[in-house]
Amino acid sequence: MEGGGSYGSDLDNLKATELRLGLPGTDEPKKLPSMLPRSSKWAILEATKRSSSEIKSVEKDQKPAAKAQIVGWPPIRSYRKNSYQAMKMEAETTGMYVKVSMDGAPYLRKIDLKVYKGYKELREALEDMFKCFSLGEISRMDESNVYEYAITYEDKDGDWMLVGDVPWEMFLSSCKRMRIMKGSEAKGLGSIP
Amino acid sequence: MRRERCDMSEVEGGERGGAGGGDGAGDGVADAPPPFSDRVLENVLENVLQFLSSPRDRNAASLVCRSWYRAEAQTRRELFIGNCYAVSPRRATERFRCIRAVVLKGKPRFADFNLVPSNWGAHFHPWVSTMAAAYPWLEKLCLKRISVADGDLSLLAHSFPNFKELSLICCEGFGTAGLAIIAEKCRHLRVLDLIEDCVEDEEDETVDWISRFPGTTTSLESLGFDCVGSAVNFEALEALVARSPALRWLRVNHHVSVEQLRRLMARAPQLTHLGTGSFGSAAAAAPLLQGGGSSVEDLAWTFAASKSLVCLSGFRDVEPHYLPAIHPVCANLTSLNFSFAEVTAEELEPVIRRCHNLQNFWVLDTVGDEGLQAVAATCKDLRELKVFPLDPREDSEGSVSDVGLIAISEGCRKLRSILYFCQQMTNAAVITMSQNCQDLVVFRLCIMGRRRPDHWTGEPMDEGFGAIVMNCKKLRRLAVSGLLTDKAFAYIGEYGKLVRTLSVAFAGNSDLGLRYVLEGCNKLQKLEIRDSPFGDSALLSGLHHYYNMRFVWMSSCKLSPRGCKVVAQMLPLLVVEVIRDRDEDHDNEAVSKLYMYRSLAGSRNDAPSFVEIL
C-alpha cells in the first residue's frame, strides 16, 4: 500500500515536534484521565474471565482468532452461515451420540456415529476405546472361530440386534444405543463383519 | 462552518431547523400560545397535514414555521428513528404526542458480521418504557438491530392494548418466552414477523408459544418465524392457521416438514406469501417417494390449490425431487427466495423457466453461471437479484463469476438491485452491467478474495466500479470489493452524486481515496469502511458533511485517537465512539473501530466499558 499524500506526512512531522512525557524513542500516547479507571477495571475483569472460561467464550460473537479467516469477511450474516451448516450437516453438528456399554466395564462411553463411514471404522474405534479396560480384544476369536465379544445395538423397536446386518445408513437411523456383550451371551449370533 | 440544508428522513428535521437559524418564523420568541387566528389556521393545517405520510415531507413541513411545526407534530402518526441514539426517547415522545407506529433502528450494519462486540448497546428497554407511558395507543412497531429482552416484550404486551403489528429484524436478546407473552396478551395482533433474529432459549426452557394465541378466531394476517431455532407445536400451529381467516403471510421454520406444510396449506389456501420450512420429508432416512412421505403429485396438487401465492421462500432442507411441486404457482410468483436451497442449475431450470413474472430472486451460487443464464433467459421483469455463496470463505471454489453477471445484465434489463458474491470478476463484466442495466439503484458486488484484481487483465477493479457510477445515474447504494486504488474512489466522488450508502472493504491506497468520497458524494448518508488505509487527514476532510449523515463506521483503518478527538471537538453534535476489541492492547495508538453519528441526545449513558465516547 502506497504511503499517504502530503497531508499524511504533515501530520507525521507534527508528531515529531510534539512535546510529550517519556523517554525519546518511546511512543507513549497521551492518555485522558477518564480512560484509565475504565480500562484498568476492564483489564482485571478480562484477566479473571480468561482464566475461568477457556472453552466457550462468553460473548457468542467473539470467536478466537482463526489463522486464515478474517472476522466478518466475507460479509455474510451468521444467521445465514449457521443455516447452511445446519443444512449441509444436519445432525452432524449436533452429532448422533449413542451410549456404548461393555460387559464388565465399570462405566459407559458415548460415541458420535456420524463420524464413522462404516462398520469397519466403528469396530476399530470401539476397540480403541475399550482396550483400556483390559477385558480382552473385541475382535479376538476363540477356538471355534467365534468372536469373544459381540457388538449389538438396540433399535427403535427396543430389540437387540447384531451390528452389521443392515446397510450402514439404516443402522445409523435405527441405532439407539450399543452394547458389547460377552461371547457366552452372544452365542449363536454368528460372526460379525 | 457552513451547515447545509439537510435532506434527512428522521425526527430531527424540525429540531435542527429551529436551532440552525434563519428559517423559523418564531426564532427567539418564547413559546406563548398562538393568537386565535393562528389557531384556526393550525386546525386547518392539521386537517391537511394528516394526509402527508412521508417522513421527508413531514420534516420539510415542520421547518416552515412554528405553527406548522406544532401542527405537524400533532398529526404525525408514524415515527421513524434511523438511529436509536440520535435522539432520546423522552425528546421524541415529547415532540410527537400522537404516534401510532414506530420504526426504530439500532446497531450499525457491520454488527451483522461480528464486528461490533455484543453488549455494545441499542437496547429496547429505554424506548419501550418511555413509549409505554407516552403512546398507550401504539399499534405498530418495527425494530431493526435492536437488543430486545423478554421483559421488554412483556412490557410491550402489557402496555399497548391496541397493539397490532410487531416486526423484529436482526434483533437478539429474546426467546420463546417473550414470544409467548406477545401471543397471549396482544389480542388484536395482526402481524408477528421475525426476520433473521437470533431467538435463543436457555437449554430446556423452550416455551410452546404457538399455543398461547387466543383460542378464538384471530386477526392474524402475517406470521413469520423461520428464524426461530426450536420446533413449534405443530398441532397448535395447524389449529391456529385454521382459525385465522385473514392470514396471508406464513413463514415457518425448518422443523416443519413437507407433509406438515401440506396440512397448513390446506387450512390456508388464501395465502399469498409462504415460507415453506424444510421442504423435505419427515419420513426418516427413507429415501423418499412412495411409502414414506408425501408424493410430489400430492404436493403439487396442494400448491395448485393455493391460487393466490405470489411469494415463496424457505426451502431450508430442500429435497430436489419435491421442487416440481411448485410448478403450478411459478407463473404467478413475483418473489422467490431460494437462498437456502442447495440446488444445481439442472434442478433450478425447470422451476425458473416458468417464472415469467419474477421480480425478486434470491439464490445460492450452487446454481452456477448456468443457473443464472436460465434466470436471464426467462425473468425479463427481474428487479432484484441476490446471489449468496454456499461456502462463505475467501478461498472457496466459486461457482458464479463474471459470466453469470453478464448473462443477467443482458437478460434482465430492468434490474434495480443486485447483491452478488463471487470469487472472481472482470472489469468488462461490470462495465457491461453498467451499460445494460441503467436502472440500477443498488449495486453490491462482493469478490470474496480480498483485494483480488480483474482475473483476465490482472488490473484493479477501478474501471468496473467507475462505469457503474458513471452509467447508473440513479445509483443510491454501492458496495465495492476486489483490488481498488484511489482512482475508484475518485470516480465515485465525481459521479456518485446520488449515492447514499457506501460500503468499502480492503480498498484504496491512501487518504485521497476517502477524501474523494467525502468531498464528492454530497448525498452520502451512511458510510461503512473496514480495513482500508484511510487516516486522520481523510477523516478531517469530511467535517463539512458529517452532520448530514446518519453514521460513519471505520474499522481497522489508519485512524488515531487524536484525529478522532479533533472531529469530536469540531462537531459537538456528533457522537464519536471508539470501540475496542476484547483482546486489544489498551495502549494501542491506532483506533481499531470508529463509529460516529449525529445526535441530539449527546453521549449515551449506557455505553459499555469497551466503548469510549470522545
mmCIF file of C-alpha atoms in Angstrom, chain B residues 365 387 389 394 398-402 420-425 445-449 452 481:
data_model
loop_
_atom_site.group_PDB
_atom_site.id
_atom_site.type_symbol
_atom_site.label_atom_id
_atom_site.label_comp_id
_atom_site.label_asym_id
_atom_site.label_seq_id
_atom_site.Cartn_x
_atom_site.Cartn_y
_atom_site.Cartn_z
ATOM 1 C CA ASP B 365 -24.341 -19.841 -6.024
ATOM 2 C CA VAL B 387 -26.678 -14.433 -5.167
ATOM 3 C CA PRO B 389 -22.286 -18.151 -1.534
ATOM 4 C CA GLU B 394 -12.252 -16.479 0.886
ATOM 5 C CA GLY B 398 -16.525 -20.071 -6.729
ATOM 6 C CA SER B 399 -19.480 -21.248 -8.683
ATOM 7 C CA VAL B 400 -20.582 -17.962 -10.181
ATOM 8 C CA SER B 401 -18.393 -15.480 -11.964
ATOM 9 C CA ASP B 402 -18.319 -12.678 -14.486
ATOM 10 C CA TYR B 420 -23.536 -10.717 -5.974
ATOM 11 C CA PHE B 421 -20.998 -12.836 -4.155
ATOM 12 C CA CYS B 422 -18.302 -14.393 -6.301
ATOM 13 C CA GLN B 423 -14.692 -15.458 -6.284
ATOM 14 C CA GLN B 424 -13.614 -13.752 -9.441
ATOM 15 C CA MET B 425 -14.792 -10.897 -11.605
ATOM 16 C CA LEU B 445 -20.536 -6.747 -5.577
ATOM 17 C CA CYS B 446 -18.572 -8.876 -3.176
ATOM 18 C CA ILE B 447 -15.476 -10.508 -4.613
ATOM 19 C CA MET B 448 -14.740 -12.777 -1.716
ATOM 20 C CA GLY B 449 -10.977 -12.898 -2.065
ATOM 21 C CA ARG B 452 -8.492 -9.568 -5.912
ATOM 22 C CA SER B 481 -14.662 -5.050 -3.376
#
